[in-house]
């Protein structure tokens, strides 16, 4: 028989179970050899394989089916007889797969899934592009676009907020002023009407949601005029459902720059972004080169000072969360590995408990592959059950993620077929790895063991479980340290001194755009009436501020100088009289604004302690000095007070110099009211909102809620990171402590005869407990050292989640590692107590 046929035969028999191959290989070989000797030649060999292949396939399917049915029945018997083990395995798989799948859903939606736009891979964000010059010279841009071969088109957009007039009250909407090419760049089409038709007209496109809720789904809305911040715009179309870029936009406007800045006058800051669509086959590097070439045409050689970059739009939108999400995905992978290790340890413990049965089966000629196959199937079935529960839990976990932490333009986080498929594949892989590892350990440790060596070899599987548990302890310590660092970061932010007392404060934001209060005096009078009306509520006080604390849309800094020539830049803001006393601020020197600071009195200002520090003066020295604005030298203020740090703009830990002027001496277009109430803020929200709306008809009032909610929004990302890592760490610690307890109890049970003999020979219970502790302590220390090494190795990744906390903080690392060792020792002592209570008579009789 030629070697090629023998090689093919060996390959085909791999379809059969290993036990069947080993038993019948020789007979099959002789049978095929005999048939081949009778039918020589090419056609004879072909006829043999033509009959043999279907028979082998049918036999393989039948035998594998019988084995699977037998193994499945054995798994059902295991579940019925060992319910605690089954619950532990399924729970371990379910928890780890659920958390890992939820984290994968977030990673997939934010970093891997394509953006919901036409051909999103060719959309790029142009960084440091001169948008103002491009707006002012649209003809030059159009002429350049005709001569280049890089961009299909370029779009500009400026997100802002506006008041949309309605039948009863104005509606606060998210808006964006966009160029005529905006929708073409994103490959969108309208549901009704059309996009912007002419450059010199003022248009608006409304979202499907606004069309349904605000205009009742009126099909004749196209061509009608709407009022946005008091300005009339003609509706050119209604957008299809689903498109909300940028940042959940409800109205897209296209108007001349003068009208747009009139409408957006109340905004603290309006930024313009540029997105371009590359032509097919054009690399991103050429996009940056083309952006630089156009910038030079628009602003000259000055553009060369600012290198341009063509960044993929998805990467630009997720730039601030890419590293944290990637790191959390790594933590989820560690948790999944820990779940697999825990399940492997449980299956290995089950095999150790049935070591006599396994030894007898091997002694009677059982095949090791049969044991491994059975263990593999058990692991896969337990993992699939856990994966089913984990997939159900994934939906709930993803729904708990607040939309406020998602970047603009990404959309919602779905749990679609891709995520579900990944979850099922993860469950299969985890179950296969777990079952194979437990089966391999069983076949290696219990193969052909004589009856009198069962107890002498029990240390072999114990060593396997000890190494496995050391890895679990290491992963748990790693996740625990990371969670501790993130928790310390969040706790520091929550305890940060904001310069005012946010408790019992209700905040409300109002906009005068489109209202009948057009003059400065009318708005000042309205603010005073609001304060008087709110003061009638017992125990309340109210004050106004141009911008709520910790806003992200800072207006930038303005240059000021003292009469001695000292220059300083500071962020301006405007507050009403008695503001600091209302919000619970602290004066360091001087006084707060009062009723005497009117329009006809000398202009006054207050500064924060950072301002005084930047000016190189003590708070008491700066009070009474005169300060002028560099841009308009006729503006001058007498500094009457210095207050403690308050973070008006940006994160609280980055509070910089601030200059606060009196609201009664300026004209507000956009402000917020801060109301201190005697009881719970949430109970006073409706009453405060009703008082503001009753006094100021036609004024848009929105975001009326407790001040603590605003602060929580600023900490939403940090809270989410801390919750995820805390959940990971908590589950890993419980899993590892349970595994540590199980191996300790198994250790005591496996040495029961030895411990009984020691007790019979006069050993004391305390001495036996010391034996258990002495053997377990190196395991705890090795796991803690491994965990610290992994935590230090991931310090660069955890740094992306921390604020004002070092990733190698010695207090967190040492404290949590020591705490885990204490908990581990507590678990070990539980097993040691059991060892100390062993009855020597019972122990010797059981053996």
PDB file of N, CA, C and O in Angstrom, residues 57-85:
ATOM      1  N   UNK A  57     -17.169   9.273   7.631  1.00  0.00           N
ATOM      2  CA  UNK A  57     -17.900  10.452   8.091  1.00  0.00           C
ATOM      3  C   UNK A  57     -19.125  10.049   8.886  1.00  0.00           C
ATOM      4  O   UNK A  57     -19.412  10.587   9.971  1.00  0.00           O
ATOM      5  N   UNK A  58     -19.882   9.047   8.352  1.00  0.00           N
ATOM      6  CA  UNK A  58     -21.084   8.603   9.056  1.00  0.00           C
ATOM      7  C   UNK A  58     -20.742   7.989  10.400  1.00  0.00           C
ATOM      8  O   UNK A  58     -21.398   8.255  11.424  1.00  0.00           O
ATOM      9  N   UNK A  59     -19.674   7.186  10.441  1.00  0.00           N
ATOM     10  CA  UNK A  59     -19.249   6.566  11.702  1.00  0.00           C
ATOM     11  C   UNK A  59     -18.775   7.617  12.699  1.00  0.00           C
ATOM     12  O   UNK A  59     -19.083   7.547  13.898  1.00  0.00           O
ATOM     13  N   UNK A  60     -18.019   8.599  12.205  1.00  0.00           N
ATOM     14  CA  UNK A  60     -17.521   9.650  13.090  1.00  0.00           C
ATOM     15  C   UNK A  60     -18.673  10.440  13.698  1.00  0.00           C
ATOM     16  O   UNK A  60     -18.684  10.709  14.913  1.00  0.00           O
ATOM     17  N   UNK A  61     -19.663  10.805  12.874  1.00  0.00           N
ATOM     18  CA  UNK A  61     -20.805  11.556  13.395  1.00  0.00           C
ATOM     19  C   UNK A  61     -21.581  10.739  14.418  1.00  0.00           C
ATOM     20  O   UNK A  61     -22.002  11.250  15.457  1.00  0.00           O
ATOM     21  N   UNK A  62     -21.773   9.466  14.140  1.00  0.00           N
ATOM     22  CA  UNK A  62     -22.529   8.608  15.063  1.00  0.00           C
ATOM     23  C   UNK A  62     -21.789   8.429  16.384  1.00  0.00           C
ATOM     24  O   UNK A  62     -22.383   8.567  17.460  1.00  0.00           O
ATOM     25  N   UNK A  63     -20.488   8.156  16.315  1.00  0.00           N
ATOM     26  CA  UNK A  63     -19.730   7.935  17.543  1.00  0.00           C
ATOM     27  C   UNK A  63     -19.617   9.205  18.376  1.00  0.00           C
ATOM     28  O   UNK A  63     -19.776   9.177  19.607  1.00  0.00           O
ATOM     29  N   UNK A  64     -19.350  10.318  17.688  1.00  0.00           N
ATOM     30  CA  UNK A  64     -19.269  11.586  18.435  1.00  0.00           C
ATOM     31  C   UNK A  64     -20.612  11.936  19.055  1.00  0.00           C
ATOM     32  O   UNK A  64     -20.675  12.479  20.168  1.00  0.00           O
ATOM     33  N   UNK A  65     -21.693  11.656  18.328  1.00  0.00           N
ATOM     34  CA  UNK A  65     -23.016  11.908  18.889  1.00  0.00           C
ATOM     35  C   UNK A  65     -23.292  11.063  20.117  1.00  0.00           C
ATOM     36  O   UNK A  65     -23.857  11.546  21.112  1.00  0.00           O
ATOM     37  N   UNK A  66     -22.920   9.775  20.060  1.00  0.00           N
ATOM     38  CA  UNK A  66     -23.119   8.913  21.220  1.00  0.00           C
ATOM     39  C   UNK A  66     -22.293   9.385  22.410  1.00  0.00           C
ATOM     40  O   UNK A  66     -22.774   9.415  23.544  1.00  0.00           O
ATOM     41  N   UNK A  67     -21.031   9.752  22.139  1.00  0.00           N
ATOM     42  CA  UNK A  67     -20.185  10.239  23.224  1.00  0.00           C
ATOM     43  C   UNK A  67     -20.715  11.546  23.806  1.00  0.00           C
ATOM     44  O   UNK A  67     -20.685  11.764  25.025  1.00  0.00           O
ATOM     45  N   UNK A  68     -21.174  12.423  22.909  1.00  0.00           N
ATOM     46  CA  UNK A  68     -21.728  13.696  23.390  1.00  0.00           C
ATOM     47  C   UNK A  68     -22.957  13.447  24.255  1.00  0.00           C
ATOM     48  O   UNK A  68     -23.124  14.089  25.305  1.00  0.00           O
ATOM     49  N   UNK A  69     -23.836  12.553  23.825  1.00  0.00           N
ATOM     50  CA  UNK A  69     -25.034  12.258  24.613  1.00  0.00           C
ATOM     51  C   UNK A  69     -24.645  11.693  25.974  1.00  0.00           C
ATOM     52  O   UNK A  69     -25.226  12.067  27.007  1.00  0.00           O
ATOM     53  N   UNK A  70     -23.649  10.789  25.991  1.00  0.00           N
ATOM     54  CA  UNK A  70     -23.211  10.228  27.275  1.00  0.00           C
ATOM     55  C   UNK A  70     -22.600  11.302  28.168  1.00  0.00           C
ATOM     56  O   UNK A  70     -22.891  11.370  29.371  1.00  0.00           O
ATOM     57  N   UNK A  71     -21.749  12.171  27.582  1.00  0.00           N
ATOM     58  CA  UNK A  71     -21.139  13.239  28.373  1.00  0.00           C
ATOM     59  C   UNK A  71     -22.182  14.235  28.842  1.00  0.00           C
ATOM     60  O   UNK A  71     -22.078  14.772  29.961  1.00  0.00           O
ATOM     61  N   UNK A  72     -23.177  14.514  28.001  1.00  0.00           N
ATOM     62  CA  UNK A  72     -24.221  15.465  28.386  1.00  0.00           C
ATOM     63  C   UNK A  72     -25.044  14.903  29.546  1.00  0.00           C
ATOM     64  O   UNK A  72     -25.396  15.638  30.477  1.00  0.00           O
ATOM     65  N   UNK A  73     -25.350  13.609  29.493  1.00  0.00           N
ATOM     66  CA  UNK A  73     -26.074  12.997  30.616  1.00  0.00           C
ATOM     67  C   UNK A  73     -25.225  13.052  31.885  1.00  0.00           C
ATOM     68  O   UNK A  73     -25.736  13.282  32.988  1.00  0.00           O
ATOM     69  N   UNK A  74     -23.920  12.833  31.730  1.00  0.00           N
ATOM     70  CA  UNK A  74     -23.048  12.951  32.893  1.00  0.00           C
ATOM     71  C   UNK A  74     -23.020  14.370  33.443  1.00  0.00           C
ATOM     72  O   UNK A  74     -22.977  14.569  34.669  1.00  0.00           O
ATOM     73  N   UNK A  75     -23.067  15.350  32.551  1.00  0.00           N
ATOM     74  CA  UNK A  75     -23.079  16.750  33.012  1.00  0.00           C
ATOM     75  C   UNK A  75     -24.376  17.053  33.764  1.00  0.00           C
ATOM     76  O   UNK A  75     -24.364  17.739  34.792  1.00  0.00           O
ATOM     77  N   UNK A  76     -25.518  16.535  33.260  1.00  0.00           N
ATOM     78  CA  UNK A  76     -26.780  16.742  33.962  1.00  0.00           C
ATOM     79  C   UNK A  76     -26.766  16.090  35.339  1.00  0.00           C
ATOM     80  O   UNK A  76     -27.275  16.662  36.312  1.00  0.00           O
ATOM     81  N   UNK A  77     -26.172  14.894  35.433  1.00  0.00           N
ATOM     82  CA  UNK A  77     -26.066  14.250  36.741  1.00  0.00           C
ATOM     83  C   UNK A  77     -25.197  15.076  37.681  1.00  0.00           C
ATOM     84  O   UNK A  77     -25.481  15.203  38.876  1.00  0.00           O
ATOM     85  N   UNK A  78     -24.130  15.645  37.130  1.00  0.00           N
ATOM     86  CA  UNK A  78     -23.254  16.498  37.946  1.00  0.00           C
ATOM     87  C   UNK A  78     -24.010  17.712  38.468  1.00  0.00           C
ATOM     88  O   UNK A  78     -23.884  18.081  39.643  1.00  0.00           O
ATOM     89  N   UNK A  79     -24.802  18.343  37.609  1.00  0.00           N
ATOM     90  CA  UNK A  79     -25.559  19.530  38.019  1.00  0.00           C
ATOM     91  C   UNK A  79     -26.564  19.174  39.105  1.00  0.00           C
ATOM     92  O   UNK A  79     -26.736  19.916  40.088  1.00  0.00           O
ATOM     93  N   UNK A  80     -27.232  18.027  38.961  1.00  0.00           N
ATOM     94  CA  UNK A  80     -28.237  17.635  39.958  1.00  0.00           C
ATOM     95  C   UNK A  80     -27.600  17.234  41.286  1.00  0.00           C
ATOM     96  O   UNK A  80     -28.130  17.539  42.351  1.00  0.00           O
ATOM     97  N   UNK A  81     -26.452  16.578  41.212  1.00  0.00           N
ATOM     98  CA  UNK A  81     -25.831  16.077  42.439  1.00  0.00           C
ATOM     99  C   UNK A  81     -24.966  17.119  43.134  1.00  0.00           C
ATOM    100  O   UNK A  81     -24.799  17.070  44.356  1.00  0.00           O
ATOM    101  N   UNK A  82     -24.378  18.035  42.365  1.00  0.00           N
ATOM    102  CA  UNK A  82     -23.481  19.052  42.933  1.00  0.00           C
ATOM    103  C   UNK A  82     -24.012  20.445  42.581  1.00  0.00           C
ATOM    104  O   UNK A  82     -23.425  21.179  41.792  1.00  0.00           O
ATOM    105  N   UNK A  83     -25.152  20.784  43.165  1.00  0.00           N
ATOM    106  CA  UNK A  83     -25.797  22.055  42.819  1.00  0.00           C
ATOM    107  C   UNK A  83     -24.937  23.252  43.209  1.00  0.00           C
ATOM    108  O   UNK A  83     -24.890  24.259  42.497  1.00  0.00           O
ATOM    109  N   UNK A  84     -24.248  23.156  44.341  1.00  0.00           N
ATOM    110  CA  UNK A  84     -23.389  24.269  44.755  1.00  0.00           C
ATOM    111  C   UNK A  84     -22.265  24.513  43.770  1.00  0.00           C
ATOM    112  O   UNK A  84     -21.951  25.664  43.422  1.00  0.00           O
ATOM    113  N   UNK A  85     -21.627  23.433  43.309  1.00  0.00           N
ATOM    114  CA  UNK A  85     -20.562  23.563  42.319  1.00  0.00           C
ATOM    115  C   UNK A  85     -21.096  24.158  41.026  1.00  0.00           C
ATOM    116  O   UNK A  85     -20.458  25.036  40.420  1.00  0.00           O
TER     117      UNK A  85
END
